[in-house]
Tab-separated table of C-alpha atoms in Angstrom:
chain	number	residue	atom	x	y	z
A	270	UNK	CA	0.331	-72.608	12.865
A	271	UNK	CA	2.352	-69.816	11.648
A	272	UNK	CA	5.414	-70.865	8.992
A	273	UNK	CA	8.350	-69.204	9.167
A	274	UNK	CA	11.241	-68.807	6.448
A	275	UNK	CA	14.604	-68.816	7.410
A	276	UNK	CA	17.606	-67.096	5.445
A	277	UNK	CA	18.703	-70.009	4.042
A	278	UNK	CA	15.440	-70.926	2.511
A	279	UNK	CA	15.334	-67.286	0.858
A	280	UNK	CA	18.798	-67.767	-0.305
A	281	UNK	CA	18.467	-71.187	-1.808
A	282	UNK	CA	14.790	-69.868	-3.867
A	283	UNK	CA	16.728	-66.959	-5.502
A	284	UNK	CA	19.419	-69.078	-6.608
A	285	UNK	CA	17.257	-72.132	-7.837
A	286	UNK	CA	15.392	-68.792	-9.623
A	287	UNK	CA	18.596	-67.270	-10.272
A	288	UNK	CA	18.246	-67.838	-14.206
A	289	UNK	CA	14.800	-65.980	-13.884
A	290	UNK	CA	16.067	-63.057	-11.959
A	291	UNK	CA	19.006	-62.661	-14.056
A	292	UNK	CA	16.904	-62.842	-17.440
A	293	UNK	CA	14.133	-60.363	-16.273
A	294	UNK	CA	17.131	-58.006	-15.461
A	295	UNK	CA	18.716	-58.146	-18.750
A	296	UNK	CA	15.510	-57.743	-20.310
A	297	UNK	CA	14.689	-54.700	-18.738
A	298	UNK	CA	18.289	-53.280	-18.987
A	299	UNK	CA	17.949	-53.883	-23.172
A	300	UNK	CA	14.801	-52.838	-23.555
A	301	UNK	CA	15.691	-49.121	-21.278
A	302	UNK	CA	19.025	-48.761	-22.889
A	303	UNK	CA	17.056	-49.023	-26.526
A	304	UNK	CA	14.400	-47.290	-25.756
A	305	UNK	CA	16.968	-44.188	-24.115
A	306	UNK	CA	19.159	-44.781	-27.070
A	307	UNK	CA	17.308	-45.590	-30.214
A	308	UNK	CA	13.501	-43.548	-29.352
A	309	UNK	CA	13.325	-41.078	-27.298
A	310	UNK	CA	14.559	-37.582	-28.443
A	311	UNK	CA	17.358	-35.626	-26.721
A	312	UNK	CA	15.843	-32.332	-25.577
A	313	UNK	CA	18.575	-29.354	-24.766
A	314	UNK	CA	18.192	-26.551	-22.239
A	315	UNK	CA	18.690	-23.018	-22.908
A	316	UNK	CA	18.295	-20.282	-19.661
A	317	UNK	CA	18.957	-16.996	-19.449
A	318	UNK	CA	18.874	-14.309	-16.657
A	319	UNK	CA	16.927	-11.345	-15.740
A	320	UNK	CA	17.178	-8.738	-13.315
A	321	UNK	CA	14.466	-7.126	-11.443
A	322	UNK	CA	16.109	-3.538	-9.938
A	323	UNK	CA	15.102	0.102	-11.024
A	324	UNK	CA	17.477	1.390	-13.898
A	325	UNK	CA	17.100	5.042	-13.236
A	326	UNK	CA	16.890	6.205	-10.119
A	327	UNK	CA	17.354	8.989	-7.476
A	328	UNK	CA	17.533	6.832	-4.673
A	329	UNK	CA	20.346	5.751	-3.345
A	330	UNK	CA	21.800	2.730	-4.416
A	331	UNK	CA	20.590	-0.062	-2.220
A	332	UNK	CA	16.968	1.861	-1.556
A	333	UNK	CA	15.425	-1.352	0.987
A	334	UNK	CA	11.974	-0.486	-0.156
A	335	UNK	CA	12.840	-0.079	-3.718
A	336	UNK	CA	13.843	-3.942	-3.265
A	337	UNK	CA	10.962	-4.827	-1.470
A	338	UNK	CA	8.402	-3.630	-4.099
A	339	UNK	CA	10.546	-5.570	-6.871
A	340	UNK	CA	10.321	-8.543	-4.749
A	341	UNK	CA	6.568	-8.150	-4.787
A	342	UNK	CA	6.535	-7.511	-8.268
A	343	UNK	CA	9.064	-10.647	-9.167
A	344	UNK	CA	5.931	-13.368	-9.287
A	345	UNK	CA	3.792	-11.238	-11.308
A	346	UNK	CA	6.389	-10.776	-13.889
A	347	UNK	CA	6.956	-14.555	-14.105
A	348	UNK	CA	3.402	-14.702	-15.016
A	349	UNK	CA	3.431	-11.574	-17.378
A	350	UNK	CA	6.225	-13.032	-19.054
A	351	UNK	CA	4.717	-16.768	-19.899
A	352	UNK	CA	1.989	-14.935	-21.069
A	353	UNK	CA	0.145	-14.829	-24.834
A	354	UNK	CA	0.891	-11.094	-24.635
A	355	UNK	CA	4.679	-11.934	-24.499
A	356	UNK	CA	4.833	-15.685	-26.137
A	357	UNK	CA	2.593	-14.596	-29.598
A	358	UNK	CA	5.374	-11.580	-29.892
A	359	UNK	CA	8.337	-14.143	-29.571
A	360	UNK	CA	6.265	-16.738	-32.386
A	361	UNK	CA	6.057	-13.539	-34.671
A	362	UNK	CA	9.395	-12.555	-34.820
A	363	UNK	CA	11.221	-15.908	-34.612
A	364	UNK	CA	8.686	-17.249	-37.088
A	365	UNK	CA	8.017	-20.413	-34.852
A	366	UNK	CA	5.999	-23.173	-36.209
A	367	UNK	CA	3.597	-23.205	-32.463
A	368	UNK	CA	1.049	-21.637	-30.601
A	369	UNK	CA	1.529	-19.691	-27.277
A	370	UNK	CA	0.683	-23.005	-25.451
A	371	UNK	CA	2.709	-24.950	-27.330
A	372	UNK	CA	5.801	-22.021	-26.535
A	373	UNK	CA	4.350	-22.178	-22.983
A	374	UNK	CA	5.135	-25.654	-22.049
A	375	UNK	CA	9.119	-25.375	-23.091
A	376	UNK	CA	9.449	-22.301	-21.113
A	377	UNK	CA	10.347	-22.524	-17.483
A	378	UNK	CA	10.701	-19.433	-15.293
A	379	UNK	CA	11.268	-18.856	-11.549
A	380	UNK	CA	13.796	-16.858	-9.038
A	381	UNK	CA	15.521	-17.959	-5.595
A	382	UNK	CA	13.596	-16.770	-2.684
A	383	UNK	CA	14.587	-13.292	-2.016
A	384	UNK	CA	16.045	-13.003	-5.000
A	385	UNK	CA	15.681	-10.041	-7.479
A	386	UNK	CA	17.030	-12.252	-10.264
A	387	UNK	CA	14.630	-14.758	-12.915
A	388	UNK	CA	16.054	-17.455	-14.089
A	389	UNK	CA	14.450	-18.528	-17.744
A	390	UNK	CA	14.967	-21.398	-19.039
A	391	UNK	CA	13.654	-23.344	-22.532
A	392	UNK	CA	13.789	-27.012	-23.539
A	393	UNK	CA	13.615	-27.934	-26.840
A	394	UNK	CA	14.990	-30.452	-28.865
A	395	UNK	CA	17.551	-27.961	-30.930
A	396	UNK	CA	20.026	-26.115	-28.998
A	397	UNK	CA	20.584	-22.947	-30.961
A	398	UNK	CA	16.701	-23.156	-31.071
A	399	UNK	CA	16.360	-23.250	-27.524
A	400	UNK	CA	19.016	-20.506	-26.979
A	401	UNK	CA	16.839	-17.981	-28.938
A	402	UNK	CA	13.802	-18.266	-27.679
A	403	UNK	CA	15.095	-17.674	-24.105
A	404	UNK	CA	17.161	-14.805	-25.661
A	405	UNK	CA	14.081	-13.282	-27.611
A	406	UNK	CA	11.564	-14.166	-24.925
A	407	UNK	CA	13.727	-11.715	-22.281
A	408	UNK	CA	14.193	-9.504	-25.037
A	409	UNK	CA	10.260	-9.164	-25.857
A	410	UNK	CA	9.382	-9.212	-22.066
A	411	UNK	CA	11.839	-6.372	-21.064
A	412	UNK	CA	10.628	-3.978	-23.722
A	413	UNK	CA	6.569	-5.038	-23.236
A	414	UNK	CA	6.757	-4.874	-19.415
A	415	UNK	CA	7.019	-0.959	-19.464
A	416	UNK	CA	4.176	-1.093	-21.859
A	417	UNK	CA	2.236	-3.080	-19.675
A	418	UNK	CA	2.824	-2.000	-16.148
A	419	UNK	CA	4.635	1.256	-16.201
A	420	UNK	CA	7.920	1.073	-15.162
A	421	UNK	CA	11.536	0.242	-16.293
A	422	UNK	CA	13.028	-1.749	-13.834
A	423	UNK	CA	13.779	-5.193	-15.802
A	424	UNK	CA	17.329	-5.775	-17.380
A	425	UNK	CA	18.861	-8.588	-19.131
A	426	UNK	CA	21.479	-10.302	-16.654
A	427	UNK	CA	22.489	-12.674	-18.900
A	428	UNK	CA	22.513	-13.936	-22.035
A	429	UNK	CA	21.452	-17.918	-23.040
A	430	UNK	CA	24.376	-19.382	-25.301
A	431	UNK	CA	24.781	-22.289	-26.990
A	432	UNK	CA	27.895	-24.795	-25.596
A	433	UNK	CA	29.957	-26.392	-27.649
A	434	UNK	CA	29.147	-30.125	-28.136
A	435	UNK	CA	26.345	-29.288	-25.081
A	436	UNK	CA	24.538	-32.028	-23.990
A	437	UNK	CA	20.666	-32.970	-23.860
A	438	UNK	CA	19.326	-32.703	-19.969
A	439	UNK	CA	16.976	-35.507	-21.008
A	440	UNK	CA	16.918	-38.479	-21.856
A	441	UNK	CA	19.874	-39.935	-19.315
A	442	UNK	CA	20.491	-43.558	-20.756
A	443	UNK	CA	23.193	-44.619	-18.264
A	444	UNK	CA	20.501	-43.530	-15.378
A	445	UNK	CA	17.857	-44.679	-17.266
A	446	UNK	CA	19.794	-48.356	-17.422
A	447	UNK	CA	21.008	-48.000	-13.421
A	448	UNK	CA	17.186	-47.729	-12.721
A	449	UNK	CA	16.359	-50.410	-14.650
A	450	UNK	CA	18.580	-52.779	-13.266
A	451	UNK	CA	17.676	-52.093	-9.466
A	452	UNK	CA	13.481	-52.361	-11.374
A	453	UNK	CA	14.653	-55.369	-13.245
A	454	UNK	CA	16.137	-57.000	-10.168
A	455	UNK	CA	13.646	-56.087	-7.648
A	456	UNK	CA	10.693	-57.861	-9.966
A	457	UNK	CA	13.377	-60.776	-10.957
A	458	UNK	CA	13.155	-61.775	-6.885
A	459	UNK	CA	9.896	-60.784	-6.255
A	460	UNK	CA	8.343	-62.849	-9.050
A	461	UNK	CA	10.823	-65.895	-7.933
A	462	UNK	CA	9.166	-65.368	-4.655
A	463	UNK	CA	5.902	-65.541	-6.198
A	464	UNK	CA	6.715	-68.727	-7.713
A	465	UNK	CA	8.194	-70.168	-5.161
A	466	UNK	CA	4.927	-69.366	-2.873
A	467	UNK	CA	2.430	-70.571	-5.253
A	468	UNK	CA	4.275	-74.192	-6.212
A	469	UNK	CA	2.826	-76.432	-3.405
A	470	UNK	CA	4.379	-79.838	-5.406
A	471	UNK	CA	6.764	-81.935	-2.763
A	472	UNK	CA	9.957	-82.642	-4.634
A	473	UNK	CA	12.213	-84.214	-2.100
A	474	UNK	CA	12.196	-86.428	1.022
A	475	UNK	CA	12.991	-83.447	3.070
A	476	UNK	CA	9.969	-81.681	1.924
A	477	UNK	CA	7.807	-84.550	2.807
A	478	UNK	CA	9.558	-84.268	6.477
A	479	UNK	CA	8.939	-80.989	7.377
A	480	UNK	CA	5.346	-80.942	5.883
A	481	UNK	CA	3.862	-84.039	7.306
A	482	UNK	CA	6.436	-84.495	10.232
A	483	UNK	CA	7.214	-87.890	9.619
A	484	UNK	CA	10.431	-89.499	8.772
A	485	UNK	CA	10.634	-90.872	5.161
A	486	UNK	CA	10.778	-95.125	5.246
A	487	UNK	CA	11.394	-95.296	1.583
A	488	UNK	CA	11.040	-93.873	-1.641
A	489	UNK	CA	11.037	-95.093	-5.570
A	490	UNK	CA	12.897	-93.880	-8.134
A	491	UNK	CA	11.948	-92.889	-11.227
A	492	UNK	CA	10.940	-95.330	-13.797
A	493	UNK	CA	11.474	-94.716	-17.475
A	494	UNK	CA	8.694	-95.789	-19.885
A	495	UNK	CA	8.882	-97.895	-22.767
A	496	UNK	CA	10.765	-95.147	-25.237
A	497	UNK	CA	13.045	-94.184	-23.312
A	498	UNK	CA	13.923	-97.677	-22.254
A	499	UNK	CA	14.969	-98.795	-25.975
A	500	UNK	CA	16.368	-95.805	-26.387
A	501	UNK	CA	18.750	-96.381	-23.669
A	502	UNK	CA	19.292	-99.937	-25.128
A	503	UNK	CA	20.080	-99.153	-28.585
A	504	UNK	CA	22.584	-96.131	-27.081
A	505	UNK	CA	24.356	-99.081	-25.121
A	506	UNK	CA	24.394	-101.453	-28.030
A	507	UNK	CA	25.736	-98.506	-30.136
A	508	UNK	CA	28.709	-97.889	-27.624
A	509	UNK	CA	29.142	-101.663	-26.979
A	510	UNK	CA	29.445	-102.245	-31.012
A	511	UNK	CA	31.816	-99.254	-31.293
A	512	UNK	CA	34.306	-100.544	-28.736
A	513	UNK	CA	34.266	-104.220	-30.350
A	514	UNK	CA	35.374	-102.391	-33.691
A	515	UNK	CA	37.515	-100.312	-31.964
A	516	UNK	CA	39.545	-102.947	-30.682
């Protein structure tokens, strides 16, 4: 036979769990607001824009094939330019403490399809620090690249600066703590129903009704034992003594 739950059955499990749910929330709210607050480190981005398009020229301004062949040529420069050829250059003459990999992994470079423009962009946990490299790094790639491949078609569109009182991209404590709460919640009433579906005790005369389909006769009450019984005596003489003083 296949039980069903109705809604007010799930209602009345999350609020008899409701201290549960509300405690694994809070926990996991503190514990992502400290951890977003207190551990990780902010890390600041830093991008800066190149553009692909042939500086000298006797073509006429908008040549279609001229900006068909920098199209082609847009991905290889994105790999040409995360390259050890271009990154050792930039760790020379900023005198960073890295290798090329290390340089490699805050670097970020791409362009908008169809799009003779390369966006460059490098995290790192200083800002002014951040806003050199990607400044250097276009600087080193856009004198190399004639070096390399033969041509001088790759100018600097824009230069990275650093904002005043910029802010990190990462971590993001107030949607760090919005995620938590929906986590926090979600586990809060899945555990509950957890509980709830793994405690087969019978509590109340109702339970005994729908289980075994039979109306309840009678039931007994709770008796206390021995302790508790002369501790509810010597309470009652206590209150009984009072109130003779009293009056």
């Amino acid at each position: 036979m296949e039980e069903t739950i109705s809604l007010k059955e799930l209602i009345e499990t999350i609020k008899k769990r409701m201290q549960l749910i509300l405690l694994i929330t809070l926990t996991a709210i503190i514990v992502s607001g400290g951890v977003s607050f207190f551990l990780l480190t902010p890390v600041y981005q830093s991008s800066t824009q190149l553009l692909v398009n042939q500086s000298k020229s006797d073509q006429p301004a908008y040549n279609i094939g001229e900006i068909q062949t920098n199209l082609q040529l847009i991905n290889t420069y994105n790999v040409i330019m995360k390259s050890p050829a271009i990154l050792e250059k930039v760790i020379s003459e900023l005198d960073l403490d890295m290798t090329a990999g290390q340089l490699n992994e805050k670097l970020t470079v791409g362009s908008e399809k169809d799009s003779q423009v390369i966006n460059l962009s490098v995290e790192d946990t200083d800002p002014k620090q951040a806003a050199a490299i990607a400044n250097k790094t276009a600087d080193v790639f856009q004198g190399e690249i004639g070096k390399i491949m033969n041509v001088d078609n790759v100018s600097v569109l824009a230069k990275a600066e650093v904002g005043k009182d910029q802010s990190p991209i990462k971590p993001k404590p107030l949607l760090n703590i919005a995620i938590a709460t929906v986590v926090g919640l979600m586990a809060g009433v899945g555990l509950a129903f957890l509980l709830e579906f793994l405690d087969n005790t019978i509590k109340t005369e109702q339970e005994v009704e729908k289980i075994l389909g039979l109306p309840v006769l009678g039931s007994i009450t709770r008796i206390q034992d021995q302790a508790e019984q002369a501790k509810s005596r010597s309470q009652r003489k206590s209150r009984v003594r009072g109130e003779t003083v009293g009056s």
